[in-house]
Amino acid sequence: MHADDARAAAVAFLKDTMQHEQDVAWPPVPTPVATRCSDGDVGVRFQYFVSVDTDVDSQKIASTLQSYWTSRGLEVKPSQEDFGKYGVMYSATARADRMPWGSYEISSTGINLYVDSQCAEGNISDYE
């Protein structure tokens, strides 16, 4: 896959994910970070990180994102951890072949959303 195509698919996936959860005031799409492909492939992967403070229902958002990603054909592996007086942290990873990947961490105070592109031709030094 060409790097421009991988980035475009990842941005589209990120925008679709953010638009799916309209109760959150999402920031603009950030500039990605280029990383080495971690799954043994030679090439570059682009990671997008969006962080937003919000007080919307964290369990509802986690459930909605999990359902949405599952409907898109990704295998979602959710988890949650109760931190007592600090609340519950919901997290998940979502993976599929030939698609961008997603993950999130959602608490009562905010959301961290990550999207990784598919592995693409190139080297991270080309994007530093």
Short mmCIF file of C-alpha atoms in Angstrom, two decimals:
data_model
loop_
_atom_site.label_atom_id
_atom_site.label_comp_id
_atom_site.label_asym_id
_atom_site.label_seq_id
_atom_site.Cartn_x
_atom_site.Cartn_y
_atom_site.Cartn_z
CA MET A 1 0.00 0.00 0.00
CA HIS A 2 1.23 3.49 -0.81
CA ALA A 3 1.77 5.82 2.17
CA ASP A 4 -0.70 8.44 0.89
CA ASP A 5 -3.42 5.78 0.57
CA ALA A 6 -2.71 4.46 4.08
CA ARG A 7 -2.92 7.96 5.57
CA ALA A 8 -6.14 8.75 3.67
CA ALA A 9 -7.83 5.54 4.86
CA ALA A 10 -6.75 6.20 8.45
CA VAL A 11 -8.06 9.78 8.36
CA ALA A 12 -11.36 8.62 6.90
CA PHE A 13 -11.68 5.99 9.65
CA LEU A 14 -10.81 8.54 12.34
CA LYS A 15 -13.32 11.09 11.01
CA ASP A 16 -16.05 8.44 10.72
CA THR A 17 -15.38 7.35 14.30
CA MET A 18 -15.50 10.89 15.63
CA GLN A 19 -18.65 11.74 13.65
CA HIS A 20 -20.32 8.59 14.97
CA GLU A 21 -20.04 9.96 18.53
CA GLN A 22 -21.60 13.39 18.12
CA ASP A 23 -22.01 14.16 21.84
CA VAL A 24 -18.27 14.87 22.05
CA ALA A 25 -16.66 18.15 20.99
CA TRP A 26 -13.82 16.57 19.00
CA PRO A 27 -10.78 18.63 18.03
CA PRO A 28 -9.56 18.82 14.42
CA VAL A 29 -7.75 15.82 12.95
CA PRO A 30 -4.16 15.97 14.19
CA THR A 31 -0.95 15.48 12.26
CA PRO A 32 0.05 11.81 12.42
CA VAL A 33 3.20 10.35 13.88
CA ALA A 34 5.11 7.97 11.60
CA THR A 35 6.14 4.71 13.27
CA ARG A 36 7.74 1.46 12.17
CA CYS A 37 5.35 -1.31 11.32
CA SER A 38 5.08 -3.36 14.48
CA ASP A 39 3.60 -6.51 13.02
CA GLY A 40 6.75 -7.69 11.28
CA ASP A 41 6.08 -5.91 8.00
CA VAL A 42 8.69 -3.63 6.52
CA GLY A 43 7.41 -0.12 6.11
CA VAL A 44 5.76 2.76 7.90
CA ARG A 45 2.52 3.16 9.80
CA PHE A 46 0.83 6.47 10.67
CA GLN A 47 -0.69 6.94 14.11
CA TYR A 48 -3.29 9.58 14.93
CA PHE A 49 -3.93 10.52 18.57
CA VAL A 50 -6.93 12.57 19.66
CA SER A 51 -7.45 13.54 23.29
CA VAL A 52 -10.51 15.39 24.51
CA ASP A 53 -11.82 16.35 27.93
CA THR A 54 -15.49 15.50 28.32
CA ASP A 55 -17.98 14.61 30.99
CA VAL A 56 -20.32 12.55 28.80
CA ASP A 57 -21.22 9.03 29.94
CA SER A 58 -17.98 7.07 29.52
CA GLN A 59 -19.68 3.66 29.58
CA LYS A 60 -22.12 4.75 26.87
CA ILE A 61 -19.34 6.09 24.63
CA ALA A 62 -17.27 2.92 25.10
CA SER A 63 -20.27 0.75 24.22
CA THR A 64 -21.17 2.89 21.21
CA LEU A 65 -17.62 2.86 19.82
CA GLN A 66 -17.31 -0.88 20.38
CA SER A 67 -20.56 -1.53 18.51
CA TYR A 68 -19.63 0.85 15.71
CA TRP A 69 -16.19 -0.69 15.16
CA THR A 70 -17.66 -4.20 15.26
CA SER A 71 -20.20 -3.17 12.61
CA ARG A 72 -17.29 -1.97 10.45
CA GLY A 73 -15.74 -5.46 10.56
CA LEU A 74 -13.08 -4.95 13.21
CA GLU A 75 -12.45 -7.43 16.00
CA VAL A 76 -12.88 -5.39 19.17
CA LYS A 77 -11.32 -6.47 22.46
CA PRO A 78 -12.76 -4.32 25.25
CA SER A 79 -11.73 -4.14 28.88
CA GLN A 80 -12.47 -2.05 31.91
CA GLU A 81 -10.77 -1.38 35.19
CA ASP A 82 -12.31 0.15 38.29
CA PHE A 83 -10.02 2.68 39.95
CA GLY A 84 -12.28 3.21 42.95
CA LYS A 85 -12.84 6.88 43.72
CA TYR A 86 -11.29 7.80 40.34
CA GLY A 87 -13.90 5.85 38.41
CA VAL A 88 -13.82 3.21 35.71
CA MET A 89 -11.44 3.26 32.75
CA TYR A 90 -12.85 1.69 29.60
CA SER A 91 -10.42 0.65 26.91
CA ALA A 92 -10.42 -1.39 23.74
CA THR A 93 -8.36 -2.33 20.74
CA ALA A 94 -9.93 -2.94 17.35
CA ARG A 95 -8.12 -4.78 14.57
CA ALA A 96 -8.87 -6.13 11.11
CA ASP A 97 -6.84 -7.13 8.09
CA ARG A 98 -6.46 -4.51 5.37
CA MET A 99 -8.06 -1.76 7.48
CA PRO A 100 -6.88 0.96 9.84
CA TRP A 101 -6.81 -0.05 13.51
CA GLY A 102 -8.39 1.77 16.42
CA SER A 103 -8.11 1.90 20.17
CA TYR A 104 -9.45 4.05 22.96
CA GLU A 105 -9.18 4.84 26.65
CA ILE A 106 -12.28 6.46 28.11
CA SER A 107 -12.72 7.76 31.65
CA SER A 108 -15.23 9.99 33.38
CA THR A 109 -13.07 12.99 32.46
CA GLY A 110 -11.99 12.35 28.90
CA ILE A 111 -11.25 10.24 25.85
CA ASN A 112 -7.98 9.20 24.24
CA LEU A 113 -8.62 7.90 20.73
CA TYR A 114 -5.92 6.29 18.58
CA VAL A 115 -6.07 5.30 14.94
CA ASP A 116 -3.22 3.50 13.18
CA SER A 117 -3.01 3.23 9.42
CA GLN A 118 -2.23 0.05 7.61
CA CYS A 119 1.43 -0.65 7.06
CA ALA A 120 2.60 1.23 3.96
CA GLU A 121 5.64 1.35 1.73
CA GLY A 122 8.35 3.61 3.03
CA ASN A 123 10.59 4.34 5.95
CA ILE A 124 9.89 6.48 8.99
CA SER A 125 12.93 8.59 8.17
CA ASP A 126 11.00 9.79 5.10
CA TYR A 127 8.44 11.40 7.45
CA GLU A 128 10.58 12.93 10.23
#
